[in-house]
Tab-separated table of C-alpha atoms in Angstrom:
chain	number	residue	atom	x	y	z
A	123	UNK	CA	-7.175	-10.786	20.104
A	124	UNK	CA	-4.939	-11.357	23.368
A	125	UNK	CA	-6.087	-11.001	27.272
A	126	UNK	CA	-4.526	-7.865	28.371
A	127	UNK	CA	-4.320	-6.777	32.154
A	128	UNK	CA	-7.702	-8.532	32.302
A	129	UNK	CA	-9.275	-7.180	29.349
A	130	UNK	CA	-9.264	-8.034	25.580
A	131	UNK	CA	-6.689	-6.470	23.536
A	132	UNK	CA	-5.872	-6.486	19.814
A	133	UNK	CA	-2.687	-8.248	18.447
A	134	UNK	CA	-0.792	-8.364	15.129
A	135	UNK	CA	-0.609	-12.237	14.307
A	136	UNK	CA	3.487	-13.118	13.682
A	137	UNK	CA	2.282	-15.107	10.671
A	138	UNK	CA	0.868	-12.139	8.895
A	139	UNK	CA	4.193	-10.241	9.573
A	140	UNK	CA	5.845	-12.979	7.793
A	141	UNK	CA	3.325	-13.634	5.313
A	142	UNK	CA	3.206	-10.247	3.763
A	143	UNK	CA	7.128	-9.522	3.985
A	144	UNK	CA	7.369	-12.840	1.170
A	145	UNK	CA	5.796	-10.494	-1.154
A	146	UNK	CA	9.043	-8.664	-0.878
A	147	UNK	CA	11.201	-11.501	-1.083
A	148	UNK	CA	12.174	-14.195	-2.765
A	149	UNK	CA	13.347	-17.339	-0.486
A	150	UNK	CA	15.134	-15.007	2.230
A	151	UNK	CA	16.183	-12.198	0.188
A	152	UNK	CA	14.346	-9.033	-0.519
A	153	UNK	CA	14.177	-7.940	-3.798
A	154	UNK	CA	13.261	-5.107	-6.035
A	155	UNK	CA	9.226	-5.762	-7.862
A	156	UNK	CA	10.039	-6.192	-11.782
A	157	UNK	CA	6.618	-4.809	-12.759
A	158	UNK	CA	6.873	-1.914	-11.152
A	159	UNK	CA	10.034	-0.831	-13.233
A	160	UNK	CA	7.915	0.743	-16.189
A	161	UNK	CA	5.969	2.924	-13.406
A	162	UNK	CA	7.345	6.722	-12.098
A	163	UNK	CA	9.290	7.238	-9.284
A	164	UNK	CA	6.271	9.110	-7.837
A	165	UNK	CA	3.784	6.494	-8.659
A	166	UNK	CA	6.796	3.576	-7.055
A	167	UNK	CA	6.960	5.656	-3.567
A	168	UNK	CA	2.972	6.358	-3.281
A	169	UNK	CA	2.533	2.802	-4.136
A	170	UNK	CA	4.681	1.682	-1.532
A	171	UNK	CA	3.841	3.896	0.971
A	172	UNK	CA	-0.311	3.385	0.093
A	173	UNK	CA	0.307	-0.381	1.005
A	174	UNK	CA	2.166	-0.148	4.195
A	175	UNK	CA	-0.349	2.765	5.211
A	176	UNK	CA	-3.153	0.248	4.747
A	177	UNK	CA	-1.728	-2.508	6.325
A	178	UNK	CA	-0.476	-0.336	9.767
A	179	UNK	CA	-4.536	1.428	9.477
A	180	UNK	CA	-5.779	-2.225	9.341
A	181	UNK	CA	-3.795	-3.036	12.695
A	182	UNK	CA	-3.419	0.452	13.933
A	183	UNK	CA	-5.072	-0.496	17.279
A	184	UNK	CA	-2.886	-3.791	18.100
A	185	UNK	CA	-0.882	-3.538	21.071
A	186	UNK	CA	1.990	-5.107	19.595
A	187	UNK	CA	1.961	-2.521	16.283
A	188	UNK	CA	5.581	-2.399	16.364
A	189	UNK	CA	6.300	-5.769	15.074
A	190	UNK	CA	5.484	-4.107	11.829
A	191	UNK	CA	8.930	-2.421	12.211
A	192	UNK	CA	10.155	-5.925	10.281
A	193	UNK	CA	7.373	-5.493	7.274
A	194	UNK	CA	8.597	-1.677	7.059
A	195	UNK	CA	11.868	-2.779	6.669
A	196	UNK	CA	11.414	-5.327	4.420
A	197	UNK	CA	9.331	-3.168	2.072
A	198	UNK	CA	12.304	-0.557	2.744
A	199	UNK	CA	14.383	-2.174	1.097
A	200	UNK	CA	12.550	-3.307	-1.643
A	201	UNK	CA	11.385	-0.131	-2.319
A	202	UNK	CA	15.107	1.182	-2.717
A	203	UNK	CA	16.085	-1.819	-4.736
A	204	UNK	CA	13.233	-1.205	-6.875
A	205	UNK	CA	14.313	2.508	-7.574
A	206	UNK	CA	17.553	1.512	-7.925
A	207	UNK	CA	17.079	-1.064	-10.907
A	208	UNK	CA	14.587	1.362	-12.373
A	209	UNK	CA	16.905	3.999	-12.290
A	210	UNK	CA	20.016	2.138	-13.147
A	211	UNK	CA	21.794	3.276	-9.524
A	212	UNK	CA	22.908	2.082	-6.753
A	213	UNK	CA	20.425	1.918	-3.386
A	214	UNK	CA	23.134	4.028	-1.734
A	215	UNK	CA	22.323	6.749	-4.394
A	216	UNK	CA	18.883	6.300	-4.338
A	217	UNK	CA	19.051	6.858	-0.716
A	218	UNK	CA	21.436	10.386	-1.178
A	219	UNK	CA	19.038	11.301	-4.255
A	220	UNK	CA	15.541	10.940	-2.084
A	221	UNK	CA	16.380	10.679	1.664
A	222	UNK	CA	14.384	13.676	3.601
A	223	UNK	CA	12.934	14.226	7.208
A	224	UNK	CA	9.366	13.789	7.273
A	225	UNK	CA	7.932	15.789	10.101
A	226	UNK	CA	4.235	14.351	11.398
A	227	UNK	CA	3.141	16.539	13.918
A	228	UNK	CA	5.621	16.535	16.852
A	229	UNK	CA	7.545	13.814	15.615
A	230	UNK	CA	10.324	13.998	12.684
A	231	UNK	CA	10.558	10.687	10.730
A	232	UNK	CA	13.664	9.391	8.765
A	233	UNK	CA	11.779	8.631	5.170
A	234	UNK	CA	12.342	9.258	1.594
A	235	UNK	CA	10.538	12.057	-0.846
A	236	UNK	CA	10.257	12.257	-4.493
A	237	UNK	CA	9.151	15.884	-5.601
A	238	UNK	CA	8.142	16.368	-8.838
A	239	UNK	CA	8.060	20.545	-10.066
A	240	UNK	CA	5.006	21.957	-11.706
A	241	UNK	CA	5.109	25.197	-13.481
A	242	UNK	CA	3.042	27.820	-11.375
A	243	UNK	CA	1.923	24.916	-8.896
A	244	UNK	CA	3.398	23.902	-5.865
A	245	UNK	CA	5.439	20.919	-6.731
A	246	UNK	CA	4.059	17.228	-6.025
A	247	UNK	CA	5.327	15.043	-3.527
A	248	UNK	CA	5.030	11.535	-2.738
A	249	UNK	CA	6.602	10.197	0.462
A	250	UNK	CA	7.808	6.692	2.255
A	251	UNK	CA	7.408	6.847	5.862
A	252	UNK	CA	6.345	8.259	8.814
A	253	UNK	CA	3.501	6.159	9.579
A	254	UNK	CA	4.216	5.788	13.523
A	255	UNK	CA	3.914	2.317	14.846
A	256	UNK	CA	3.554	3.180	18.290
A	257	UNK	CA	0.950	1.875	20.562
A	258	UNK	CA	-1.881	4.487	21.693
A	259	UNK	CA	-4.858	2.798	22.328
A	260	UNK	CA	-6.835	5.940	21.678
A	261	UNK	CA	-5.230	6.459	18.057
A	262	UNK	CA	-7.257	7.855	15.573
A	263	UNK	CA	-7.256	6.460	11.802
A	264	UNK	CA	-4.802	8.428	9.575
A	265	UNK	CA	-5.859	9.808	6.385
A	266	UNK	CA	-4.377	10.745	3.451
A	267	UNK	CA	-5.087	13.058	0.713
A	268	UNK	CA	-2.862	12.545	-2.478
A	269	UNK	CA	-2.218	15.436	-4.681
A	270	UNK	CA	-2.716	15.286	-8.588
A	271	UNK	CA	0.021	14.809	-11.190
A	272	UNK	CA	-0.967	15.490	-15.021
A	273	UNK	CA	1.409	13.448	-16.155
A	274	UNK	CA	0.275	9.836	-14.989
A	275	UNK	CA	0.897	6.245	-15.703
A	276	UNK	CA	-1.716	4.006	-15.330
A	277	UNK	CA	-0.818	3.374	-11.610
A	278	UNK	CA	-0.908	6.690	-10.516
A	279	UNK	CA	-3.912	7.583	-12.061
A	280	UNK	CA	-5.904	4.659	-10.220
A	281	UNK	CA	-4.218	5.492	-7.236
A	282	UNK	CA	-4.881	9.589	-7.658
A	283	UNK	CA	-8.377	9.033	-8.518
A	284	UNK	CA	-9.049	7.800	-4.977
A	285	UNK	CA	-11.885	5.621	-5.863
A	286	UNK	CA	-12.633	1.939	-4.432
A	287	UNK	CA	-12.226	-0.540	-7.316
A	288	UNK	CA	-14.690	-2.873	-5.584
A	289	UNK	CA	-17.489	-0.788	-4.681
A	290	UNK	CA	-17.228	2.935	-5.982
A	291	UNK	CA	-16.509	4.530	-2.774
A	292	UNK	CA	-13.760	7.385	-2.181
A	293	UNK	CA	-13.490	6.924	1.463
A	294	UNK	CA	-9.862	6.202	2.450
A	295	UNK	CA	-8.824	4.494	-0.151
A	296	UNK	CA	-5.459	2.452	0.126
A	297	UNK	CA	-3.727	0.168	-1.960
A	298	UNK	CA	-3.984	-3.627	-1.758
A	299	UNK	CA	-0.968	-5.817	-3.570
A	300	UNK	CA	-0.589	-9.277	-4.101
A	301	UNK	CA	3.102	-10.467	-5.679
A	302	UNK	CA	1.640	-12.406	-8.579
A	303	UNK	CA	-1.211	-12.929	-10.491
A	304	UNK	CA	-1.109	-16.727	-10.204
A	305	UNK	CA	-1.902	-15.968	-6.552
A	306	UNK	CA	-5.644	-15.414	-7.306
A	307	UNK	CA	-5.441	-19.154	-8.239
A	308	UNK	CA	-5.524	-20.424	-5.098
A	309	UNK	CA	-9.018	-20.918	-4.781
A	310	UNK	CA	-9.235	-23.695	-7.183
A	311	UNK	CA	-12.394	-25.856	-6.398
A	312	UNK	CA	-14.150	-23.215	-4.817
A	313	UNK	CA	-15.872	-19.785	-5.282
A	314	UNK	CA	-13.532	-17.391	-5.294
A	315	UNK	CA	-14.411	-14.149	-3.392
A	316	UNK	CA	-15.402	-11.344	-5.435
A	317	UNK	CA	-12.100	-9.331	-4.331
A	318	UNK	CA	-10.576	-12.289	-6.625
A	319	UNK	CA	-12.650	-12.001	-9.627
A	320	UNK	CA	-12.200	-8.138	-9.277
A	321	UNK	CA	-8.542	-8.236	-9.708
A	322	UNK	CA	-8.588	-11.087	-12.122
A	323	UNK	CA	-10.437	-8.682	-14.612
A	324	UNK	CA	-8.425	-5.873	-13.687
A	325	UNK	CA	-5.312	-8.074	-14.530
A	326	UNK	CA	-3.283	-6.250	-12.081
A	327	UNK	CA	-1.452	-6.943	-8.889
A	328	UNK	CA	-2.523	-3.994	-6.956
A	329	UNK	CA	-5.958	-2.937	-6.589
A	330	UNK	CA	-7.434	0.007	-4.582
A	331	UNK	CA	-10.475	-0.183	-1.839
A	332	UNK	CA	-11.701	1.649	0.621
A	333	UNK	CA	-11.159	1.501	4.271
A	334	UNK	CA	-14.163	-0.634	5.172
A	335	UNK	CA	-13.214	-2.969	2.029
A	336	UNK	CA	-9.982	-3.361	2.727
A	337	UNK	CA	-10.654	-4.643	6.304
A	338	UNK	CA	-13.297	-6.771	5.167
A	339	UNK	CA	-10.411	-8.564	2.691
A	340	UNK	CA	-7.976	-8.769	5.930
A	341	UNK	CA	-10.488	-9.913	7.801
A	342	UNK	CA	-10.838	-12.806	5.719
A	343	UNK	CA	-14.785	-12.321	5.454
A	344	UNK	CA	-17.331	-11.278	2.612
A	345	UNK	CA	-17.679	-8.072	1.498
A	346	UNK	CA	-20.342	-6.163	3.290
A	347	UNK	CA	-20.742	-3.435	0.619
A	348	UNK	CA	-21.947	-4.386	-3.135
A	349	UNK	CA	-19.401	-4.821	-5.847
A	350	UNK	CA	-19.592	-2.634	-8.396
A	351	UNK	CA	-19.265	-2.873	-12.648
A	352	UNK	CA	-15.928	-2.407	-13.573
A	353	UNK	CA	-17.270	-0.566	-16.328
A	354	UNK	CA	-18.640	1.560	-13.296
A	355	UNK	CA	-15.478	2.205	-11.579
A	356	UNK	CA	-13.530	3.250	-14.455
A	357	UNK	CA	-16.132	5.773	-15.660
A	358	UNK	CA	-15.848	7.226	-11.812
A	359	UNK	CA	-11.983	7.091	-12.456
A	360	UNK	CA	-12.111	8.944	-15.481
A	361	UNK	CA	-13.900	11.462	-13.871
A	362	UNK	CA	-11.344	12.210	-11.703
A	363	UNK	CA	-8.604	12.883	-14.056
């Protein structure tokens, strides 16, 4: 928090900026994530887009939202380098392939869509971008309702199912990522949090919670709701499909 004309106002720390754009990068060059390769192009975009959603919702009331604009470009990129390897292009194809304007409300966004055709259905469409990152101290949360896809890798089907993998809810979930699994090691000589040992038995690097989890893990501070069996959450997962 920063003083503001005389009254408290909310900030977006530089070091988090920084800290969460080295998940894209490796030294000072962004790269494309390897273990995302095997996953869609759908689930890749919604993956993407999930995590900077969360992350701009988690600060969405900071003054100085905009410095995001670094993280989104970052992530950009990665995400386009990602596609690219996956599908053997270049980014400047990738780009011409899935490039679309994204309108949100008044405002048209520059962004990227993949649409994926269902017979008798309106097609499926996942999108990267716009997620505004202008101040408005009266801003409301956004939400976001995926569709459903029927033909699902194991991504998009935690992802679709909307559920919190840390306490059961399905209350605005987004997507939490960490770049490696040797990251949850950090915590050696001391109880890890039980976000930790969550995604340690999941043995993934992305795991979904809901808005008031996710904070809590930003935040830095226990959990306030009750974790959940894992055995739990994926019975409430397969439910959904």
């Amino acid at each position: 928090m920063r003083s503001i004309n005389g009254g408290v106002g909310l900030r977006v720390p530089r070091n988090v900026v920084e800290e969460k754009c080295q998940r894209y990068m490796r030294k000072d060059t962004i790269i494309h994530r390897a273990e995302m390769l095997n996953d869609s192009n759908f689930s890749i975009v919604a993956a993407y887009q999930s995590e900077f959603r969360g992350i701009a919702n988690y600060y969405r009331l900071a003054y100085n939202l905009h410095t995001l604009n670094k993280l989104k470009y970052v992530m950009d990129t990665s995400l386009t380098k990602t596609l690219a390897h996956k599908n053997k292009v270049t980014v400047s194809k990738i780009y011409a392939r899935y490039k679309a304007d994204i309108q949100i409300g008044e405002t048209l966004y520059k962004g990227l869509r993949v649409t994926v055709p269902r017979k008798d259905k309106k097609p499926l469409v996942a999108i990267w971008g716009g997620i505004s990152l202008k101040w408005d101290i009266k801003a409301t949360i956004e939400e976001h309702k995926p569709g459903i896809w029927t033909d699902r890798t194991e991504l998009e089907k935690r992802l679709l199912a909307e559920i919190c993998e840390y306490c059961g809810s399905t209350e605005k979930v987004e997507g939490h990522h960490i770049r490696a699994m040797k990251d949850l090691n950090k915590y050696t000589g001391r109880e890890k949090p039980n976000w930790v040992k969550r995604m340690a038995e999941l043995r993934r690097k992305t795991m979904f919670l809901c808005r008031n989890c996710h904070m809590d893990l930003h935040a830095g501070k226990p959990m306030v709701t009750k974790m959940v069996t894992l055995t739990e959450v994926k019975a409430l997962q397969k439910a959904k499909q």
